[in-house]
């Protein structure tokens, strides 16, 4: 999650250098085997880095998820971006966690990927902690109905990540969306099966944009 930082205090030369250095660092990530777009999480194809514009509806300007080739690369990436000058351009929160499930593509998925994505952070609440084993099993079965409806509607579940080692959130789920209307109907189905009764969550809806345009190359 990131917000643009005012660059008025930077000299034009220092700002250009930060944008160039960040771009080169991220390109090095790509050469090292990172998946820098949600679409790459499905097919493993190397693509240029992407972000998702969220400022139209949220308190942050951009959200994204990038996959590192190994834990050490993920842990060192934040320092590498800071050294390149990222924090001169953006105020960001970095969350790191391991993938839990393989991607599940939506029905009829466009190989180029969708223009929209949802990033869902969530944690188990007190009701889940107090639930009986039978209630948990029934809850999982109800949610599976909603998730199957998501996939049938064309929503790709790019991944679920465990985040609680360094975050208040227990998990992050990343969905690739064929359109915003699809998300509206999907949320209605998840509410129908009471998906949210055991969790507290925060969802970010974003529109795909290349990192190069966000760095100011447009």
PDB file of C-alpha atoms in Angstrom:
ATOM      1  CA  UNK A   1       0.000   0.000   0.000  1.00  0.00           C
ATOM      2  CA  UNK A   2       1.423   3.357  -0.921  1.00  0.00           C
ATOM      3  CA  UNK A   3       0.612   7.036  -1.126  1.00  0.00           C
ATOM      4  CA  UNK A   4       2.386   9.573  -3.255  1.00  0.00           C
ATOM      5  CA  UNK A   5       4.793  11.795  -1.332  1.00  0.00           C
ATOM      6  CA  UNK A   6       5.160  15.471  -2.108  1.00  0.00           C
ATOM      7  CA  UNK A   7       8.341  15.922  -4.116  1.00  0.00           C
ATOM      8  CA  UNK A   8       8.337  19.722  -4.019  1.00  0.00           C
ATOM      9  CA  UNK A   9      11.317  19.699  -1.637  1.00  0.00           C
ATOM     10  CA  UNK A  10      13.369  17.582  -4.031  1.00  0.00           C
ATOM     11  CA  UNK A  11      15.529  19.093  -6.707  1.00  0.00           C
ATOM     12  CA  UNK A  12      14.396  18.030 -10.187  1.00  0.00           C
ATOM     13  CA  UNK A  13      17.636  16.145 -10.619  1.00  0.00           C
ATOM     14  CA  UNK A  14      17.261  14.188  -7.383  1.00  0.00           C
ATOM     15  CA  UNK A  15      13.651  13.324  -8.186  1.00  0.00           C
ATOM     16  CA  UNK A  16      14.591  12.079 -11.671  1.00  0.00           C
ATOM     17  CA  UNK A  17      17.414  10.017 -10.172  1.00  0.00           C
ATOM     18  CA  UNK A  18      15.051   8.419  -7.629  1.00  0.00           C
ATOM     19  CA  UNK A  19      12.524   7.514 -10.327  1.00  0.00           C
ATOM     20  CA  UNK A  20      15.259   6.062 -12.540  1.00  0.00           C
ATOM     21  CA  UNK A  21      16.883   4.105  -9.691  1.00  0.00           C
ATOM     22  CA  UNK A  22      13.577   2.659  -8.505  1.00  0.00           C
ATOM     23  CA  UNK A  23      12.684   1.620 -12.054  1.00  0.00           C
ATOM     24  CA  UNK A  24      16.063  -0.059 -12.509  1.00  0.00           C
ATOM     25  CA  UNK A  25      15.802  -1.845  -9.149  1.00  0.00           C
ATOM     26  CA  UNK A  26      12.362  -3.230  -9.961  1.00  0.00           C
ATOM     27  CA  UNK A  27      13.556  -4.309 -13.400  1.00  0.00           C
ATOM     28  CA  UNK A  28      16.358  -6.188 -11.625  1.00  0.00           C
ATOM     29  CA  UNK A  29      13.681  -7.900  -9.514  1.00  0.00           C
ATOM     30  CA  UNK A  30      12.038  -9.073 -12.751  1.00  0.00           C
ATOM     31  CA  UNK A  31      15.315 -10.481 -14.045  1.00  0.00           C
ATOM     32  CA  UNK A  32      15.771 -12.323 -10.726  1.00  0.00           C
ATOM     33  CA  UNK A  33      12.497 -14.177 -11.257  1.00  0.00           C
ATOM     34  CA  UNK A  34       9.950 -12.069  -9.393  1.00  0.00           C
ATOM     35  CA  UNK A  35       6.313 -12.073 -10.472  1.00  0.00           C
ATOM     36  CA  UNK A  36       5.529  -8.366 -10.601  1.00  0.00           C
ATOM     37  CA  UNK A  37       1.950  -8.555 -11.861  1.00  0.00           C
ATOM     38  CA  UNK A  38      -1.124 -10.459 -10.733  1.00  0.00           C
ATOM     39  CA  UNK A  39      -1.380 -12.007 -14.208  1.00  0.00           C
ATOM     40  CA  UNK A  40       2.110 -13.505 -13.794  1.00  0.00           C
ATOM     41  CA  UNK A  41       0.981 -15.340 -10.672  1.00  0.00           C
ATOM     42  CA  UNK A  42      -1.325 -17.433 -12.876  1.00  0.00           C
ATOM     43  CA  UNK A  43       0.940 -18.280 -15.802  1.00  0.00           C
ATOM     44  CA  UNK A  44       4.482 -17.573 -14.575  1.00  0.00           C
ATOM     45  CA  UNK A  45       5.158 -15.314 -17.576  1.00  0.00           C
ATOM     46  CA  UNK A  46       7.592 -12.506 -16.818  1.00  0.00           C
ATOM     47  CA  UNK A  47       5.901  -9.101 -17.145  1.00  0.00           C
ATOM     48  CA  UNK A  48       6.739  -5.497 -16.326  1.00  0.00           C
ATOM     49  CA  UNK A  49       5.825  -4.355 -12.831  1.00  0.00           C
ATOM     50  CA  UNK A  50       2.245  -3.311 -12.168  1.00  0.00           C
ATOM     51  CA  UNK A  51       0.381  -1.477  -9.437  1.00  0.00           C
ATOM     52  CA  UNK A  52      -3.353  -1.012  -8.841  1.00  0.00           C
ATOM     53  CA  UNK A  53      -4.803   2.492  -8.555  1.00  0.00           C
ATOM     54  CA  UNK A  54      -6.988   2.719  -5.457  1.00  0.00           C
ATOM     55  CA  UNK A  55      -7.052   6.435  -4.653  1.00  0.00           C
ATOM     56  CA  UNK A  56     -10.536   6.926  -6.127  1.00  0.00           C
ATOM     57  CA  UNK A  57     -12.100   5.041  -3.198  1.00  0.00           C
ATOM     58  CA  UNK A  58      -9.450   4.400  -0.536  1.00  0.00           C
ATOM     59  CA  UNK A  59      -6.990   6.210   1.734  1.00  0.00           C
ATOM     60  CA  UNK A  60      -4.002   4.943  -0.268  1.00  0.00           C
ATOM     61  CA  UNK A  61      -3.167   5.729  -3.896  1.00  0.00           C
ATOM     62  CA  UNK A  62      -1.892   2.298  -4.922  1.00  0.00           C
ATOM     63  CA  UNK A  63      -1.885  -1.320  -3.770  1.00  0.00           C
ATOM     64  CA  UNK A  64      -0.087  -4.242  -5.326  1.00  0.00           C
ATOM     65  CA  UNK A  65       1.274  -7.709  -4.606  1.00  0.00           C
ATOM     66  CA  UNK A  66       4.568  -8.962  -5.990  1.00  0.00           C
ATOM     67  CA  UNK A  67       5.911 -12.481  -5.550  1.00  0.00           C
ATOM     68  CA  UNK A  68       9.568 -13.026  -4.708  1.00  0.00           C
ATOM     69  CA  UNK A  69      11.453 -16.133  -5.852  1.00  0.00           C
ATOM     70  CA  UNK A  70      12.487 -16.924  -2.258  1.00  0.00           C
ATOM     71  CA  UNK A  71      12.059 -15.582   1.310  1.00  0.00           C
ATOM     72  CA  UNK A  72      15.478 -13.896   1.395  1.00  0.00           C
ATOM     73  CA  UNK A  73      14.669 -11.911  -1.748  1.00  0.00           C
ATOM     74  CA  UNK A  74      11.379 -10.785  -0.226  1.00  0.00           C
ATOM     75  CA  UNK A  75      13.015  -9.720   3.031  1.00  0.00           C
ATOM     76  CA  UNK A  76      15.792  -7.742   1.331  1.00  0.00           C
ATOM     77  CA  UNK A  77      13.593  -6.083  -1.296  1.00  0.00           C
ATOM     78  CA  UNK A  78      12.316  -3.322   0.972  1.00  0.00           C
ATOM     79  CA  UNK A  79      15.860  -2.177   1.787  1.00  0.00           C
ATOM     80  CA  UNK A  80      16.804  -2.308  -1.889  1.00  0.00           C
ATOM     81  CA  UNK A  81      13.828  -0.110  -2.817  1.00  0.00           C
ATOM     82  CA  UNK A  82      14.612   2.333  -0.017  1.00  0.00           C
ATOM     83  CA  UNK A  83      18.235   2.509  -1.130  1.00  0.00           C
ATOM     84  CA  UNK A  84      17.013   3.269  -4.659  1.00  0.00           C
ATOM     85  CA  UNK A  85      14.927   6.196  -3.414  1.00  0.00           C
ATOM     86  CA  UNK A  86      11.420   4.780  -3.205  1.00  0.00           C
ATOM     87  CA  UNK A  87      10.611   6.674   0.007  1.00  0.00           C
ATOM     88  CA  UNK A  88      11.444   9.983  -1.643  1.00  0.00           C
ATOM     89  CA  UNK A  89       8.490   9.328  -3.962  1.00  0.00           C
ATOM     90  CA  UNK A  90       6.017   7.265  -1.910  1.00  0.00           C
ATOM     91  CA  UNK A  91       4.981   6.671   1.681  1.00  0.00           C
ATOM     92  CA  UNK A  92       4.402   2.922   1.810  1.00  0.00           C
ATOM     93  CA  UNK A  93       3.527  -0.026   4.014  1.00  0.00           C
ATOM     94  CA  UNK A  94       5.246  -3.288   3.107  1.00  0.00           C
ATOM     95  CA  UNK A  95       3.789  -6.616   4.238  1.00  0.00           C
ATOM     96  CA  UNK A  96       5.599  -9.916   3.636  1.00  0.00           C
ATOM     97  CA  UNK A  97       4.158 -13.406   3.933  1.00  0.00           C
ATOM     98  CA  UNK A  98       4.277 -16.877   2.369  1.00  0.00           C
ATOM     99  CA  UNK A  99       1.769 -18.138  -0.184  1.00  0.00           C
ATOM    100  CA  UNK A 100      -0.677 -20.742   1.139  1.00  0.00           C
ATOM    101  CA  UNK A 101      -2.523 -21.941  -1.990  1.00  0.00           C
ATOM    102  CA  UNK A 102      -1.843 -22.204  -5.685  1.00  0.00           C
ATOM    103  CA  UNK A 103      -3.713 -19.781  -7.986  1.00  0.00           C
ATOM    104  CA  UNK A 104      -7.166 -20.743  -9.216  1.00  0.00           C
ATOM    105  CA  UNK A 105      -7.977 -19.037 -12.562  1.00  0.00           C
ATOM    106  CA  UNK A 106     -11.487 -17.770 -13.195  1.00  0.00           C
ATOM    107  CA  UNK A 107     -13.668 -19.417 -15.846  1.00  0.00           C
ATOM    108  CA  UNK A 108     -12.891 -18.034 -19.304  1.00  0.00           C
ATOM    109  CA  UNK A 109      -9.905 -16.091 -18.006  1.00  0.00           C
ATOM    110  CA  UNK A 110      -8.283 -13.632 -20.435  1.00  0.00           C
ATOM    111  CA  UNK A 111      -4.602 -14.715 -20.702  1.00  0.00           C
ATOM    112  CA  UNK A 112      -3.601 -11.044 -20.603  1.00  0.00           C
ATOM    113  CA  UNK A 113      -5.202 -10.694 -17.177  1.00  0.00           C
ATOM    114  CA  UNK A 114      -7.973  -8.504 -15.829  1.00  0.00           C
ATOM    115  CA  UNK A 115      -7.877  -4.735 -15.496  1.00  0.00           C
ATOM    116  CA  UNK A 116      -9.153  -4.810 -11.913  1.00  0.00           C
ATOM    117  CA  UNK A 117      -8.118  -6.586  -8.738  1.00  0.00           C
ATOM    118  CA  UNK A 118      -9.219  -6.816  -5.135  1.00  0.00           C
ATOM    119  CA  UNK A 119      -6.796  -7.094  -2.237  1.00  0.00           C
ATOM    120  CA  UNK A 120      -8.555  -8.467   0.838  1.00  0.00           C
ATOM    121  CA  UNK A 121      -6.839  -8.291   4.219  1.00  0.00           C
ATOM    122  CA  UNK A 122      -8.591 -10.186   6.991  1.00  0.00           C
ATOM    123  CA  UNK A 123      -8.231 -11.648  10.451  1.00  0.00           C
ATOM    124  CA  UNK A 124     -10.187 -14.169  12.455  1.00  0.00           C
ATOM    125  CA  UNK A 125     -12.468 -12.505  15.017  1.00  0.00           C
ATOM    126  CA  UNK A 126     -13.603 -13.522  18.501  1.00  0.00           C
ATOM    127  CA  UNK A 127     -16.623 -15.409  17.123  1.00  0.00           C
ATOM    128  CA  UNK A 128     -14.284 -17.678  15.152  1.00  0.00           C
ATOM    129  CA  UNK A 129     -12.119 -18.260  18.229  1.00  0.00           C
ATOM    130  CA  UNK A 130     -15.246 -19.313  20.161  1.00  0.00           C
ATOM    131  CA  UNK A 131     -16.717 -21.486  17.395  1.00  0.00           C
ATOM    132  CA  UNK A 132     -17.045 -25.231  17.842  1.00  0.00           C
ATOM    133  CA  UNK A 133     -15.223 -27.601  15.431  1.00  0.00           C
ATOM    134  CA  UNK A 134     -18.578 -28.421  13.818  1.00  0.00           C
ATOM    135  CA  UNK A 135     -19.376 -24.727  13.314  1.00  0.00           C
ATOM    136  CA  UNK A 136     -15.978 -24.213  11.662  1.00  0.00           C
ATOM    137  CA  UNK A 137     -16.525 -27.152   9.294  1.00  0.00           C
ATOM    138  CA  UNK A 138     -19.985 -25.860   8.347  1.00  0.00           C
ATOM    139  CA  UNK A 139     -18.580 -22.368   7.844  1.00  0.00           C
ATOM    140  CA  UNK A 140     -15.817 -23.642   5.544  1.00  0.00           C
ATOM    141  CA  UNK A 141     -18.386 -25.571   3.487  1.00  0.00           C
ATOM    142  CA  UNK A 142     -20.573 -22.477   3.124  1.00  0.00           C
ATOM    143  CA  UNK A 143     -17.637 -20.354   2.043  1.00  0.00           C
ATOM    144  CA  UNK A 144     -16.572 -22.980  -0.508  1.00  0.00           C
ATOM    145  CA  UNK A 145     -19.943 -22.471  -2.211  1.00  0.00           C
ATOM    146  CA  UNK A 146     -19.242 -18.756  -2.548  1.00  0.00           C
ATOM    147  CA  UNK A 147     -15.672 -19.261  -3.768  1.00  0.00           C
ATOM    148  CA  UNK A 148     -16.828 -21.706  -6.440  1.00  0.00           C
ATOM    149  CA  UNK A 149     -19.396 -19.111  -7.561  1.00  0.00           C
ATOM    150  CA  UNK A 150     -16.550 -16.555  -7.777  1.00  0.00           C
ATOM    151  CA  UNK A 151     -14.494 -18.790 -10.054  1.00  0.00           C
ATOM    152  CA  UNK A 152     -17.536 -19.681 -12.177  1.00  0.00           C
ATOM    153  CA  UNK A 153     -18.195 -15.942 -12.630  1.00  0.00           C
ATOM    154  CA  UNK A 154     -14.669 -15.394 -13.985  1.00  0.00           C
ATOM    155  CA  UNK A 155     -12.896 -14.233 -10.825  1.00  0.00           C
ATOM    156  CA  UNK A 156      -9.372 -15.582 -10.535  1.00  0.00           C
ATOM    157  CA  UNK A 157      -8.052 -16.262  -7.048  1.00  0.00           C
ATOM    158  CA  UNK A 158      -4.394 -15.372  -7.522  1.00  0.00           C
ATOM    159  CA  UNK A 159      -3.349 -16.425  -4.077  1.00  0.00           C
ATOM    160  CA  UNK A 160      -3.765 -16.337  -0.328  1.00  0.00           C
ATOM    161  CA  UNK A 161      -0.841 -15.285   1.824  1.00  0.00           C
ATOM    162  CA  UNK A 162      -0.150 -15.724   5.538  1.00  0.00           C
ATOM    163  CA  UNK A 163       0.576 -12.283   6.994  1.00  0.00           C
ATOM    164  CA  UNK A 164       0.381 -12.580  10.771  1.00  0.00           C
ATOM    165  CA  UNK A 165       4.125 -12.881  11.355  1.00  0.00           C
ATOM    166  CA  UNK A 166       4.497  -9.138  10.786  1.00  0.00           C
ATOM    167  CA  UNK A 167       1.045  -7.623  10.506  1.00  0.00           C
ATOM    168  CA  UNK A 168      -2.230  -7.217  12.385  1.00  0.00           C
ATOM    169  CA  UNK A 169      -3.850  -9.076   9.477  1.00  0.00           C
ATOM    170  CA  UNK A 170      -3.823 -12.862   9.411  1.00  0.00           C
ATOM    171  CA  UNK A 171      -4.158 -13.237   5.637  1.00  0.00           C
ATOM    172  CA  UNK A 172      -4.133 -11.429   2.305  1.00  0.00           C
ATOM    173  CA  UNK A 173      -6.196 -12.728  -0.612  1.00  0.00           C
ATOM    174  CA  UNK A 174      -5.632 -11.374  -4.139  1.00  0.00           C
ATOM    175  CA  UNK A 175      -8.416 -11.633  -6.714  1.00  0.00           C
ATOM    176  CA  UNK A 176      -8.157 -10.876 -10.424  1.00  0.00           C
ATOM    177  CA  UNK A 177     -11.462  -9.422 -11.640  1.00  0.00           C
ATOM    178  CA  UNK A 178     -13.029  -9.400 -15.110  1.00  0.00           C
ATOM    179  CA  UNK A 179     -14.934  -6.253 -14.065  1.00  0.00           C
ATOM    180  CA  UNK A 180     -16.241  -4.266 -11.125  1.00  0.00           C
ATOM    181  CA  UNK A 181     -19.814  -5.503 -11.492  1.00  0.00           C
ATOM    182  CA  UNK A 182     -18.597  -9.067 -11.039  1.00  0.00           C
ATOM    183  CA  UNK A 183     -17.157  -8.108  -7.667  1.00  0.00           C
ATOM    184  CA  UNK A 184     -20.486  -6.595  -6.566  1.00  0.00           C
ATOM    185  CA  UNK A 185     -22.375  -9.814  -7.244  1.00  0.00           C
ATOM    186  CA  UNK A 186     -19.574 -11.875  -5.669  1.00  0.00           C
ATOM    187  CA  UNK A 187     -19.729  -9.884  -2.435  1.00  0.00           C
ATOM    188  CA  UNK A 188     -23.498 -10.411  -2.320  1.00  0.00           C
ATOM    189  CA  UNK A 189     -22.946 -14.169  -2.500  1.00  0.00           C
ATOM    190  CA  UNK A 190     -20.317 -14.080   0.248  1.00  0.00           C
ATOM    191  CA  UNK A 191     -22.700 -12.104   2.437  1.00  0.00           C
ATOM    192  CA  UNK A 192     -25.471 -14.620   1.693  1.00  0.00           C
ATOM    193  CA  UNK A 193     -23.353 -17.494   3.018  1.00  0.00           C
ATOM    194  CA  UNK A 194     -22.255 -15.350   6.007  1.00  0.00           C
ATOM    195  CA  UNK A 195     -18.582 -15.435   5.005  1.00  0.00           C
ATOM    196  CA  UNK A 196     -17.829 -12.368   7.128  1.00  0.00           C
ATOM    197  CA  UNK A 197     -19.303 -13.566  10.423  1.00  0.00           C
ATOM    198  CA  UNK A 198     -15.977 -15.001  11.572  1.00  0.00           C
ATOM    199  CA  UNK A 199     -13.624 -12.353  10.175  1.00  0.00           C
ATOM    200  CA  UNK A 200     -12.770  -8.667  10.265  1.00  0.00           C
ATOM    201  CA  UNK A 201     -11.567  -7.526   6.879  1.00  0.00           C
ATOM    202  CA  UNK A 202     -10.487  -4.596   4.736  1.00  0.00           C
ATOM    203  CA  UNK A 203     -10.824  -4.714   0.969  1.00  0.00           C
ATOM    204  CA  UNK A 204      -9.056  -2.566  -1.621  1.00  0.00           C
ATOM    205  CA  UNK A 205     -10.383  -2.383  -5.172  1.00  0.00           C
ATOM    206  CA  UNK A 206      -7.858  -1.182  -7.731  1.00  0.00           C
ATOM    207  CA  UNK A 207      -7.398  -0.640 -11.455  1.00  0.00           C
ATOM    208  CA  UNK A 208      -4.246  -1.987 -13.067  1.00  0.00           C
ATOM    209  CA  UNK A 209      -1.533   0.446 -14.137  1.00  0.00           C
ATOM    210  CA  UNK A 210       2.107  -0.067 -15.120  1.00  0.00           C
ATOM    211  CA  UNK A 211       4.625   0.984 -12.497  1.00  0.00           C
ATOM    212  CA  UNK A 212       6.429   2.999 -15.172  1.00  0.00           C
ATOM    213  CA  UNK A 213       3.433   5.363 -15.480  1.00  0.00           C
ATOM    214  CA  UNK A 214       3.233   5.742 -11.704  1.00  0.00           C
ATOM    215  CA  UNK A 215       6.914   6.622 -11.546  1.00  0.00           C
ATOM    216  CA  UNK A 216       6.158   9.467 -13.894  1.00  0.00           C
ATOM    217  CA  UNK A 217       7.186   8.179 -17.283  1.00  0.00           C
ATOM    218  CA  UNK A 218       3.807   8.966 -18.847  1.00  0.00           C
TER     219      UNK A 218
END
